[in-house]
Amino acid sequence: MISDHDQRSDPDHRYELSRDEPPSEAVLTAVATASGDEPLPSAATGSDDVLPPLYDAVDPDALDALFRQESEQQPGFGGEVTFPYHGYEVTVHGGDHLTLRRRTPELVG
C-alpha cells in the first residue's frame, strides 16, 4: 500500500501498452481495471458503474496521434502527457506505458 507522503511520486497502478494498442484505449482499460467500473455501458452486466467519456478529459484522437509511431525512423512523441480522469491522475509515458495515481484533494486544482 502506498502511504500518503508517497502518492505524488509512486504510481498506484502501472499499465504496459501492447504494441498496437492506442493510448486512448489503454487509458480506458487501465482506469476500468483500477476502479472496477466498466469502460462502456453493457446490457449484459446491467451495471450502472461506467466510466465517463474520455473526451471529457482529453481528446482521444489527439492523444493517439501524439504517440503514434509512423516508422522506425519516425518514432512517436517521447514525452509525457498528464490529465485527470475518473478520480485518477493519468500519465502516458512515451506511448509505451501509463501510470495512474489516485487523485487527492492536494492534486485537485
CSV table of N, CA and C in Angstrom, one decimal:
chain,number,residue,atom,x,y,z
A,1,MET,N,0.8,-1.2,0.0
A,1,MET,CA,0.0,0.0,0.0
A,1,MET,C,0.9,1.2,0.0
A,2,ILE,N,0.4,2.3,-0.7
A,2,ILE,CA,1.2,3.5,-0.8
A,2,ILE,C,0.8,4.4,0.3
A,3,SER,N,1.8,5.0,1.0
A,3,SER,CA,1.4,5.9,2.1
A,3,SER,C,1.1,7.3,1.5
A,4,ASP,N,0.5,8.1,2.3
A,4,ASP,CA,0.1,9.5,1.8
A,4,ASP,C,1.2,10.3,1.3
A,5,HIS,N,2.4,10.2,1.9
A,5,HIS,CA,3.5,11.0,1.5
A,5,HIS,C,4.1,10.5,0.2
A,6,ASP,N,3.8,9.3,-0.2
A,6,ASP,CA,4.4,8.8,-1.4
A,6,ASP,C,3.5,8.9,-2.6
A,7,GLN,N,2.3,9.4,-2.4
A,7,GLN,CA,1.3,9.3,-3.5
A,7,GLN,C,1.7,10.2,-4.7
A,8,ARG,N,2.4,11.2,-4.5
A,8,ARG,CA,2.8,12.1,-5.6
A,8,ARG,C,3.9,11.5,-6.5
A,9,SER,N,4.8,10.6,-5.9
A,9,SER,CA,5.9,10.1,-6.7
A,9,SER,C,5.7,8.7,-7.2
A,10,ASP,N,5.0,7.9,-6.5
A,10,ASP,CA,4.8,6.5,-6.8
A,10,ASP,C,3.4,6.3,-7.4
A,11,PRO,N,3.3,5.7,-8.6
A,11,PRO,CA,2.0,5.4,-9.1
A,11,PRO,C,1.3,4.3,-8.4
A,12,ASP,N,-0.1,4.5,-8.3
A,12,ASP,CA,-0.9,3.4,-7.7
A,12,ASP,C,-1.0,2.2,-8.7
A,13,HIS,N,-1.0,2.5,-10.0
A,13,HIS,CA,-1.1,1.5,-11.0
A,13,HIS,C,-0.2,1.8,-12.2
A,14,ARG,N,0.4,0.8,-12.8
A,14,ARG,CA,1.2,0.9,-14.0
A,14,ARG,C,0.6,0.0,-15.0
A,15,TYR,N,0.4,0.4,-16.2
A,15,TYR,CA,-0.2,-0.4,-17.3
A,15,TYR,C,0.7,-0.3,-18.5
A,16,GLU,N,1.2,-1.4,-19.0
A,16,GLU,CA,2.0,-1.5,-20.2
A,16,GLU,C,1.1,-1.6,-21.4
A,17,LEU,N,1.3,-0.8,-22.4
A,17,LEU,CA,0.6,-0.8,-23.6
A,17,LEU,C,1.1,-1.9,-24.5
A,18,SER,N,0.2,-2.7,-25.2
A,18,SER,CA,0.7,-3.7,-26.1
A,18,SER,C,1.1,-2.9,-27.4
A,19,ARG,N,1.8,-3.6,-28.2
A,19,ARG,CA,2.5,-2.9,-29.4
A,19,ARG,C,1.5,-2.0,-30.2
A,20,ASP,N,0.3,-2.5,-30.5
A,20,ASP,CA,-0.6,-1.8,-31.4
A,20,ASP,C,-1.7,-1.2,-30.7
A,21,GLU,N,-1.7,-1.1,-29.3
A,21,GLU,CA,-2.8,-0.5,-28.5
A,21,GLU,C,-2.7,1.0,-28.5
A,22,PRO,N,-3.7,1.7,-29.0
A,22,PRO,CA,-3.7,3.1,-28.9
A,22,PRO,C,-3.8,3.6,-27.4
A,23,PRO,N,-3.1,4.7,-27.1
A,23,PRO,CA,-3.1,5.1,-25.7
A,23,PRO,C,-4.5,5.4,-25.1
A,24,SER,N,-5.4,5.9,-26.0
A,24,SER,CA,-6.7,6.2,-25.5
A,24,SER,C,-7.4,4.9,-25.0
A,25,GLU,N,-7.3,3.8,-25.7
A,25,GLU,CA,-7.9,2.5,-25.3
A,25,GLU,C,-7.2,2.0,-24.1
A,26,ALA,N,-5.9,2.2,-24.0
A,26,ALA,CA,-5.1,1.8,-22.8
A,26,ALA,C,-5.6,2.5,-21.5
A,27,VAL,N,-5.9,3.8,-21.7
A,27,VAL,CA,-6.4,4.6,-20.5
A,27,VAL,C,-7.7,4.0,-20.1
A,28,LEU,N,-8.6,3.7,-21.0
A,28,LEU,CA,-9.9,3.2,-20.6
A,28,LEU,C,-9.7,1.8,-19.9
A,29,THR,N,-8.9,1.0,-20.4
A,29,THR,CA,-8.7,-0.4,-19.9
A,29,THR,C,-8.1,-0.2,-18.5
A,30,ALA,N,-7.0,0.6,-18.3
A,30,ALA,CA,-6.3,0.7,-17.1
A,30,ALA,C,-7.2,1.3,-16.0
A,31,VAL,N,-8.0,2.4,-16.3
A,31,VAL,CA,-8.9,3.0,-15.3
A,31,VAL,C,-10.0,2.1,-15.0
A,32,ALA,N,-10.6,1.4,-16.0
A,32,ALA,CA,-11.6,0.4,-15.7
A,32,ALA,C,-11.1,-0.7,-14.7
A,33,THR,N,-10.0,-1.2,-15.0
A,33,THR,CA,-9.4,-2.2,-14.1
A,33,THR,C,-9.1,-1.7,-12.7
A,34,ALA,N,-8.6,-0.5,-12.6
A,34,ALA,CA,-8.2,0.1,-11.3
A,34,ALA,C,-9.5,0.5,-10.5
A,35,SER,N,-10.5,1.0,-11.2
A,35,SER,CA,-11.7,1.5,-10.5
A,35,SER,C,-12.8,0.4,-10.3
A,36,GLY,N,-12.7,-0.6,-11.1
A,36,GLY,CA,-13.7,-1.7,-11.1
A,36,GLY,C,-15.0,-1.3,-11.9
A,37,ASP,N,-14.9,-0.2,-12.6
A,37,ASP,CA,-16.1,0.3,-13.4
A,37,ASP,C,-15.9,-0.3,-14.8
A,38,GLU,N,-17.0,-0.3,-15.5
A,38,GLU,CA,-17.0,-0.8,-16.9
A,38,GLU,C,-16.6,0.4,-17.8
A,39,PRO,N,-15.8,0.1,-18.9
A,39,PRO,CA,-15.4,1.1,-19.8
A,39,PRO,C,-16.6,1.6,-20.6
A,40,LEU,N,-17.5,0.8,-20.9
A,40,LEU,CA,-18.7,1.2,-21.7
A,40,LEU,C,-20.0,0.5,-21.1
A,41,PRO,N,-21.1,1.2,-21.2
A,41,PRO,CA,-22.3,0.6,-20.7
A,41,PRO,C,-22.6,-0.7,-21.4
A,42,SER,N,-23.1,-1.7,-20.6
A,42,SER,CA,-23.4,-3.0,-21.2
A,42,SER,C,-24.7,-3.5,-20.7
A,43,ALA,N,-25.6,-3.9,-21.6
A,43,ALA,CA,-26.8,-4.5,-21.2
A,43,ALA,C,-26.6,-5.9,-20.5
A,44,ALA,N,-25.5,-6.5,-20.9
A,44,ALA,CA,-25.2,-7.9,-20.3
A,44,ALA,C,-24.9,-7.8,-18.9
A,45,THR,N,-24.2,-6.8,-18.4
A,45,THR,CA,-23.8,-6.7,-17.0
A,45,THR,C,-24.9,-6.0,-16.2
A,46,GLY,N,-25.6,-5.1,-16.8
A,46,GLY,CA,-26.6,-4.3,-16.1
A,46,GLY,C,-26.0,-3.3,-15.1
A,47,SER,N,-24.7,-3.1,-15.2
A,47,SER,CA,-24.0,-2.2,-14.2
A,47,SER,C,-24.2,-0.8,-14.6
A,48,ASP,N,-24.5,0.0,-13.5
A,48,ASP,CA,-24.5,1.5,-13.7
A,48,ASP,C,-23.2,2.1,-13.5
A,49,ASP,N,-22.2,1.4,-13.1
A,49,ASP,CA,-20.9,1.9,-12.8
A,49,ASP,C,-20.0,1.9,-14.1
A,50,VAL,N,-20.1,2.9,-14.9
A,50,VAL,CA,-19.4,3.0,-16.1
A,50,VAL,C,-18.5,4.3,-16.1
A,51,LEU,N,-17.4,4.2,-16.9
A,51,LEU,CA,-16.5,5.3,-17.0
A,51,LEU,C,-17.2,6.5,-17.7
A,52,PRO,N,-16.9,7.7,-17.4
A,52,PRO,CA,-17.4,8.8,-18.2
A,52,PRO,C,-16.6,8.9,-19.5
A,53,PRO,N,-17.2,9.6,-20.5
A,53,PRO,CA,-16.5,9.6,-21.8
A,53,PRO,C,-15.1,10.2,-21.6
A,54,LEU,N,-14.1,9.6,-22.3
A,54,LEU,CA,-12.7,10.0,-22.2
A,54,LEU,C,-12.6,11.4,-22.7
A,55,TYR,N,-13.3,11.8,-23.8
A,55,TYR,CA,-13.2,13.1,-24.4
A,55,TYR,C,-13.6,14.2,-23.4
A,56,ASP,N,-14.2,13.9,-22.3
A,56,ASP,CA,-14.5,14.9,-21.3
A,56,ASP,C,-13.2,15.4,-20.6
A,57,ALA,N,-12.1,14.5,-20.7
A,57,ALA,CA,-10.8,14.8,-20.0
A,57,ALA,C,-9.7,15.2,-21.0
A,58,VAL,N,-9.7,14.5,-22.2
A,58,VAL,CA,-8.7,14.7,-23.2
A,58,VAL,C,-9.2,14.3,-24.5
A,59,ASP,N,-8.7,14.8,-25.6
A,59,ASP,CA,-9.1,14.5,-26.9
A,59,ASP,C,-8.5,13.1,-27.3
A,60,PRO,N,-9.2,12.0,-27.3
A,60,PRO,CA,-8.6,10.7,-27.6
A,60,PRO,C,-7.9,10.6,-28.9
A,61,ASP,N,-8.4,11.3,-30.0
A,61,ASP,CA,-7.7,11.2,-31.3
A,61,ASP,C,-6.4,11.9,-31.2
A,62,ALA,N,-6.3,13.1,-30.5
A,62,ALA,CA,-5.1,13.8,-30.4
A,62,ALA,C,-4.1,13.1,-29.6
A,63,LEU,N,-4.5,12.4,-28.5
A,63,LEU,CA,-3.7,11.6,-27.7
A,63,LEU,C,-3.0,10.5,-28.5
A,64,ASP,N,-3.9,9.8,-29.2
A,64,ASP,CA,-3.4,8.7,-30.1
A,64,ASP,C,-2.4,9.2,-31.1
A,65,ALA,N,-2.7,10.3,-31.8
A,65,ALA,CA,-1.9,10.8,-32.8
A,65,ALA,C,-0.5,11.3,-32.3
A,66,LEU,N,-0.5,11.8,-31.1
A,66,LEU,CA,0.7,12.3,-30.5
A,66,LEU,C,1.7,11.2,-30.3
A,67,PHE,N,1.2,10.0,-29.9
A,67,PHE,CA,2.1,8.9,-29.5
A,67,PHE,C,2.3,7.9,-30.7
A,68,ARG,N,1.6,8.1,-31.8
A,68,ARG,CA,1.6,7.2,-32.9
A,68,ARG,C,3.0,7.2,-33.5
A,69,GLN,N,3.6,6.0,-33.7
A,69,GLN,CA,4.9,5.8,-34.3
A,69,GLN,C,4.7,5.5,-35.8
A,70,GLU,N,5.1,6.4,-36.6
A,70,GLU,CA,4.9,6.3,-38.1
A,70,GLU,C,5.8,5.3,-38.7
A,71,SER,N,7.1,5.2,-38.2
A,71,SER,CA,8.0,4.2,-38.7
A,71,SER,C,9.2,4.1,-37.7
A,72,GLU,N,10.1,3.2,-37.9
A,72,GLU,CA,11.3,3.1,-37.0
A,72,GLU,C,12.1,4.4,-37.1
A,73,GLN,N,12.1,5.1,-38.2
A,73,GLN,CA,12.8,6.3,-38.4
A,73,GLN,C,12.1,7.5,-37.8
A,74,GLN,N,10.8,7.4,-37.7
A,74,GLN,CA,10.0,8.5,-37.1
A,74,GLN,C,9.2,8.0,-35.9
A,75,PRO,N,9.9,7.9,-34.7
A,75,PRO,CA,9.2,7.4,-33.5
A,75,PRO,C,8.2,8.5,-33.1
A,76,GLY,N,7.2,8.0,-32.3
A,76,GLY,CA,6.2,8.9,-31.8
A,76,GLY,C,6.8,9.8,-30.7
A,77,PHE,N,6.0,10.7,-30.2
A,77,PHE,CA,6.4,11.6,-29.1
A,77,PHE,C,7.0,10.9,-27.9
A,78,GLY,N,8.2,11.2,-27.5
A,78,GLY,CA,8.8,10.5,-26.4
A,78,GLY,C,8.6,11.1,-25.0
A,79,GLY,N,7.7,12.1,-24.9
A,79,GLY,CA,7.5,12.8,-23.7
A,79,GLY,C,6.3,12.2,-22.9
A,80,GLU,N,5.7,13.0,-22.0
A,80,GLU,CA,4.6,12.5,-21.2
A,80,GLU,C,3.5,13.5,-21.3
A,81,VAL,N,2.3,12.9,-21.2
A,81,VAL,CA,1.1,13.7,-21.1
A,81,VAL,C,0.3,13.3,-19.9
A,82,THR,N,-0.1,14.3,-19.0
A,82,THR,CA,-0.8,14.0,-17.8
A,82,THR,C,-2.1,14.8,-17.8
A,83,PHE,N,-3.2,14.1,-17.4
A,83,PHE,CA,-4.5,14.7,-17.3
A,83,PHE,C,-5.3,13.9,-16.2
A,84,PRO,N,-6.3,14.6,-15.6
A,84,PRO,CA,-7.2,14.0,-14.7
A,84,PRO,C,-8.3,13.2,-15.4
A,85,TYR,N,-8.6,12.0,-14.8
A,85,TYR,CA,-9.7,11.3,-15.4
A,85,TYR,C,-10.3,10.3,-14.4
A,86,HIS,N,-11.5,10.4,-14.1
A,86,HIS,CA,-12.3,9.5,-13.2
A,86,HIS,C,-11.6,9.2,-11.9
A,87,GLY,N,-11.1,10.3,-11.2
A,87,GLY,CA,-10.5,10.2,-9.9
A,87,GLY,C,-9.1,9.8,-9.9
A,88,TYR,N,-8.5,9.8,-11.1
A,88,TYR,CA,-7.0,9.4,-11.2
A,88,TYR,C,-6.3,10.5,-12.0
A,89,GLU,N,-5.0,10.7,-11.7
A,89,GLU,CA,-4.1,11.5,-12.5
A,89,GLU,C,-3.5,10.4,-13.4
A,90,VAL,N,-3.8,10.6,-14.7
A,90,VAL,CA,-3.3,9.6,-15.7
A,90,VAL,C,-2.1,10.2,-16.4
A,91,THR,N,-1.0,9.5,-16.5
A,91,THR,CA,0.2,10.0,-17.2
A,91,THR,C,0.6,8.9,-18.3
A,92,VAL,N,0.6,9.3,-19.5
A,92,VAL,CA,1.0,8.4,-20.6
A,92,VAL,C,2.5,8.8,-20.8
A,93,HIS,N,3.3,7.7,-20.7
A,93,HIS,CA,4.8,7.9,-20.8
A,93,HIS,C,5.3,7.4,-22.2
A,94,GLY,N,5.6,8.3,-23.1
A,94,GLY,CA,6.2,7.9,-24.3
A,94,GLY,C,5.5,6.9,-25.2
A,95,GLY,N,4.2,6.7,-24.9
A,95,GLY,CA,3.4,5.8,-25.6
A,95,GLY,C,3.6,4.3,-25.4
A,96,ASP,N,4.5,4.0,-24.3
A,96,ASP,CA,4.7,2.5,-24.1
A,96,ASP,C,4.1,2.1,-22.8
A,97,HIS,N,3.8,3.0,-21.9
A,97,HIS,CA,3.1,2.6,-20.6
A,97,HIS,C,2.4,3.8,-20.1
A,98,LEU,N,1.5,3.6,-19.1
A,98,LEU,CA,0.9,4.7,-18.4
A,98,LEU,C,0.8,4.4,-17.0
A,99,THR,N,0.7,5.4,-16.2
A,99,THR,CA,0.6,5.3,-14.7
A,99,THR,C,-0.7,6.0,-14.3
A,100,LEU,N,-1.2,5.5,-13.2
A,100,LEU,CA,-2.4,6.1,-12.6
A,100,LEU,C,-2.1,6.4,-11.1
A,101,ARG,N,-2.4,7.6,-10.7
A,101,ARG,CA,-2.3,8.0,-9.3
A,101,ARG,C,-3.7,8.4,-8.9
A,102,ARG,N,-4.1,7.9,-7.7
A,102,ARG,CA,-5.4,8.3,-7.2
A,102,ARG,C,-5.3,9.8,-6.8
A,103,ARG,N,-6.2,10.5,-7.3
A,103,ARG,CA,-6.2,12.0,-7.0
A,103,ARG,C,-6.6,12.3,-5.6
A,104,THR,N,-5.8,13.1,-5.0
A,104,THR,CA,-6.1,13.5,-3.6
A,104,THR,C,-6.5,15.0,-3.6
A,105,PRO,N,-7.1,15.5,-2.6
A,105,PRO,CA,-7.5,16.9,-2.6
A,105,PRO,C,-6.4,17.9,-2.9
A,106,GLU,N,-5.1,17.5,-2.6
A,106,GLU,CA,-4.0,18.4,-2.9
A,106,GLU,C,-3.8,18.5,-4.4
A,107,LEU,N,-4.1,17.4,-5.2
A,107,LEU,CA,-3.9,17.3,-6.6
A,107,LEU,C,-5.0,17.9,-7.4
A,108,VAL,N,-6.2,18.0,-6.8
A,108,VAL,CA,-7.4,18.5,-7.4
A,108,VAL,C,-7.2,20.1,-7.5
A,109,GLY,N,-7.2,20.6,-8.6
A,109,GLY,CA,-7.0,22.0,-8.7
A,109,GLY,C,-7.9,22.8,-9.5
